[in-house]
PDB file of C-alpha atoms in Angstrom:
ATOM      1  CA  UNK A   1     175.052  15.662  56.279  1.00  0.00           C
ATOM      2  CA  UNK A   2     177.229  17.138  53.361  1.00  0.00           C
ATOM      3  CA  UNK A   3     174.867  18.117  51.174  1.00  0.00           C
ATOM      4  CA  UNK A   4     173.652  20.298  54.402  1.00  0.00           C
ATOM      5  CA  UNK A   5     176.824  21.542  55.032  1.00  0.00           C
ATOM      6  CA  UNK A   6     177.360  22.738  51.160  1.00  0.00           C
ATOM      7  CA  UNK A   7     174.063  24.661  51.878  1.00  0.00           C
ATOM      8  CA  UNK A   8     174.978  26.192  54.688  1.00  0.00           C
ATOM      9  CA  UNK A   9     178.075  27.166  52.942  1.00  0.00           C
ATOM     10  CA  UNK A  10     176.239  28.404  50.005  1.00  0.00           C
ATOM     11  CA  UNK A  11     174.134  30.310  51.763  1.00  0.00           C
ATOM     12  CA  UNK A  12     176.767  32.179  53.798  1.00  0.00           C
ATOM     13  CA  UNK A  13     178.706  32.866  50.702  1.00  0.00           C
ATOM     14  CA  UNK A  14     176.103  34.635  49.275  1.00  0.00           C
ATOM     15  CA  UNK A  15     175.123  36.393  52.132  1.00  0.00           C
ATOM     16  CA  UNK A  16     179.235  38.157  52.526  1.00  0.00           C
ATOM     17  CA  UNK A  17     178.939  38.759  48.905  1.00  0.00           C
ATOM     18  CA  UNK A  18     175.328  41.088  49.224  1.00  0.00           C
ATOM     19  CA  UNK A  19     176.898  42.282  52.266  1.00  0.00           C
ATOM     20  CA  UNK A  20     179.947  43.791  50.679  1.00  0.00           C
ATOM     21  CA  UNK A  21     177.961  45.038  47.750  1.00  0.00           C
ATOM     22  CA  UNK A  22     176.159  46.850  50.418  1.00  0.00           C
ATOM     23  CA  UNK A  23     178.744  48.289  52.366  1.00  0.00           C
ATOM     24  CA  UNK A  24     180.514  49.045  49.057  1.00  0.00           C
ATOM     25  CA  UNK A  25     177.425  51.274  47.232  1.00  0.00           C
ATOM     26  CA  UNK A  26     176.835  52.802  51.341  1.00  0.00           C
ATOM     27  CA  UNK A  27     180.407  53.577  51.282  1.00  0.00           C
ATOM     28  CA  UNK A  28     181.939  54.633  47.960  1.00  0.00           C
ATOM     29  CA  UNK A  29     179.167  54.761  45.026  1.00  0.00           C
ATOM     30  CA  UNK A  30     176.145  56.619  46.634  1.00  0.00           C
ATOM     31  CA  UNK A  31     174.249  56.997  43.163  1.00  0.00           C
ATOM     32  CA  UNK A  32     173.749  52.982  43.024  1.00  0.00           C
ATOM     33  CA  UNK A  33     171.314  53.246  46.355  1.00  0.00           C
ATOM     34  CA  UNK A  34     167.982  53.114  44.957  1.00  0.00           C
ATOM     35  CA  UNK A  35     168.698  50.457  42.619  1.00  0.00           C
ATOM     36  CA  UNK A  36     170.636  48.640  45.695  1.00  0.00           C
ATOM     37  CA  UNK A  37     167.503  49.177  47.322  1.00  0.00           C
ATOM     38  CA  UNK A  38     164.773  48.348  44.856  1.00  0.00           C
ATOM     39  CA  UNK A  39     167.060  45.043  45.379  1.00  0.00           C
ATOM     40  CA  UNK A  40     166.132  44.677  48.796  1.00  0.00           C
ATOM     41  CA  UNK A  41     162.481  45.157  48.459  1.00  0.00           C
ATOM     42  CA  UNK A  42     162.578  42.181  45.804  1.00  0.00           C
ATOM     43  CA  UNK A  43     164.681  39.924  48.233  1.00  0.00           C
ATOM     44  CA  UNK A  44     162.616  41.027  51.530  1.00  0.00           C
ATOM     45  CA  UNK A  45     159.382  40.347  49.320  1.00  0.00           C
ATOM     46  CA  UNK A  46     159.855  37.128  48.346  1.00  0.00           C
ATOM     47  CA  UNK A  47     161.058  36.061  51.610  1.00  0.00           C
ATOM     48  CA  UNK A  48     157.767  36.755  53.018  1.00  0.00           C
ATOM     49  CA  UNK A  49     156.034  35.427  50.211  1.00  0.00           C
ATOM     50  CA  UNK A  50     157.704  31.740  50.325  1.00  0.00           C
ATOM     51  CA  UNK A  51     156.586  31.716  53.828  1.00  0.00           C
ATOM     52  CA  UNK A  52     153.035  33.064  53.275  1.00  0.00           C
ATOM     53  CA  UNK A  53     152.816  30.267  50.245  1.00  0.00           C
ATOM     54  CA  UNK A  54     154.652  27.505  52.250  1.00  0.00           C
ATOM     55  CA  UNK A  55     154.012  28.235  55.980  1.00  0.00           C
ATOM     56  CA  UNK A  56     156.655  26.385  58.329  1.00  0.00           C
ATOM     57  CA  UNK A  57     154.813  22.580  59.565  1.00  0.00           C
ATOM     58  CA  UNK A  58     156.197  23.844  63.531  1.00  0.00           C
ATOM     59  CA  UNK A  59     152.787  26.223  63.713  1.00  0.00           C
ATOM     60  CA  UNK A  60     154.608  29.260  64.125  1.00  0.00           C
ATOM     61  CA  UNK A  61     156.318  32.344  62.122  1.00  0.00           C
ATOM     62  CA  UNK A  62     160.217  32.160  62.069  1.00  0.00           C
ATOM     63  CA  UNK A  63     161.543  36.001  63.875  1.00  0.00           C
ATOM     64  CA  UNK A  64     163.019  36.414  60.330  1.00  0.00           C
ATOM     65  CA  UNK A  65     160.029  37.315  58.848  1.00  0.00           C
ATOM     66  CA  UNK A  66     159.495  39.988  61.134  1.00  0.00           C
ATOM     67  CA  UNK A  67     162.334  41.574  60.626  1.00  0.00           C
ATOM     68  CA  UNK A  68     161.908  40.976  56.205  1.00  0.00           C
ATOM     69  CA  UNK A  69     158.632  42.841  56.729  1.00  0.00           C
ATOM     70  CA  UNK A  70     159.758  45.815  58.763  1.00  0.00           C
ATOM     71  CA  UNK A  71     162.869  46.376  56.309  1.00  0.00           C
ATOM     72  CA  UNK A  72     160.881  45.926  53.412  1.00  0.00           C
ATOM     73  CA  UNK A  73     158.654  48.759  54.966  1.00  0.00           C
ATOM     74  CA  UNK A  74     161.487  50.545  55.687  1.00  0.00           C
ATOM     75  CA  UNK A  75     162.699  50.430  52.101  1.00  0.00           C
ATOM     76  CA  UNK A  76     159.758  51.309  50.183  1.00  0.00           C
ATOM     77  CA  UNK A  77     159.567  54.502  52.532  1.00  0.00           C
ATOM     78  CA  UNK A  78     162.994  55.511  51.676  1.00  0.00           C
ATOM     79  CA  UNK A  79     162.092  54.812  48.266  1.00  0.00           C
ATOM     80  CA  UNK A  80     159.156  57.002  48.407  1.00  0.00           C
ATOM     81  CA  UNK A  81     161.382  59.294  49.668  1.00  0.00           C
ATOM     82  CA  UNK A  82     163.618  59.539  47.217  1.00  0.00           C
ATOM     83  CA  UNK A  83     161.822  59.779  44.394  1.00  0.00           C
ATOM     84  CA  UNK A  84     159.836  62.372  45.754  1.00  0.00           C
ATOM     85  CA  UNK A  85     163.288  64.417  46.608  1.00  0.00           C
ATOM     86  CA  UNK A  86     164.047  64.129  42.585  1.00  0.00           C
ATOM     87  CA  UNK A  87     161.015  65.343  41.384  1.00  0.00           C
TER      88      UNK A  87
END
């Protein structure tokens, strides 16, 4: 019950504070975006992994994943991207 509820609010918490930092970097300090990003691939990538290691007991892929998968493609592109721009 509690201890579910302290998760929950844990996990929200977090989830504001990454948000902010993103909105803040896409907003104000543009030179912080591949870092920001390199961020995301790490969090996207072991999203998918814990579910590729521990697969849900229900016998199906939770939509999250999904979506992990096509912005962690999405990121490595733009990373791609960029460095090639710099070079």
């Amino acid at each position: 019950g509690l201890l579910m509820i302290g998760l929950a609010a844990w996990v929200g918490a977090t989830q504001i504070a990454w948000g902010s930092v993103l909105a803040l970097v896409a907003l104000r300090y543009r030179n912080f975006t591949l870092p920001i990003v390199s961020l995301l691939c790490l969090e996207k990538s072991l999203i998918i992994l814990g579910v590729l290691v521990k697969p849900t007991n229900t016998g199906h892929t939770p939509p999250g994943i999904y979506a992990a998968a096509v912005l962690l493609t999405l990121s490595v592109i733009a990373i791609y991207g960029a460095r090639a721009k710099s070079e």
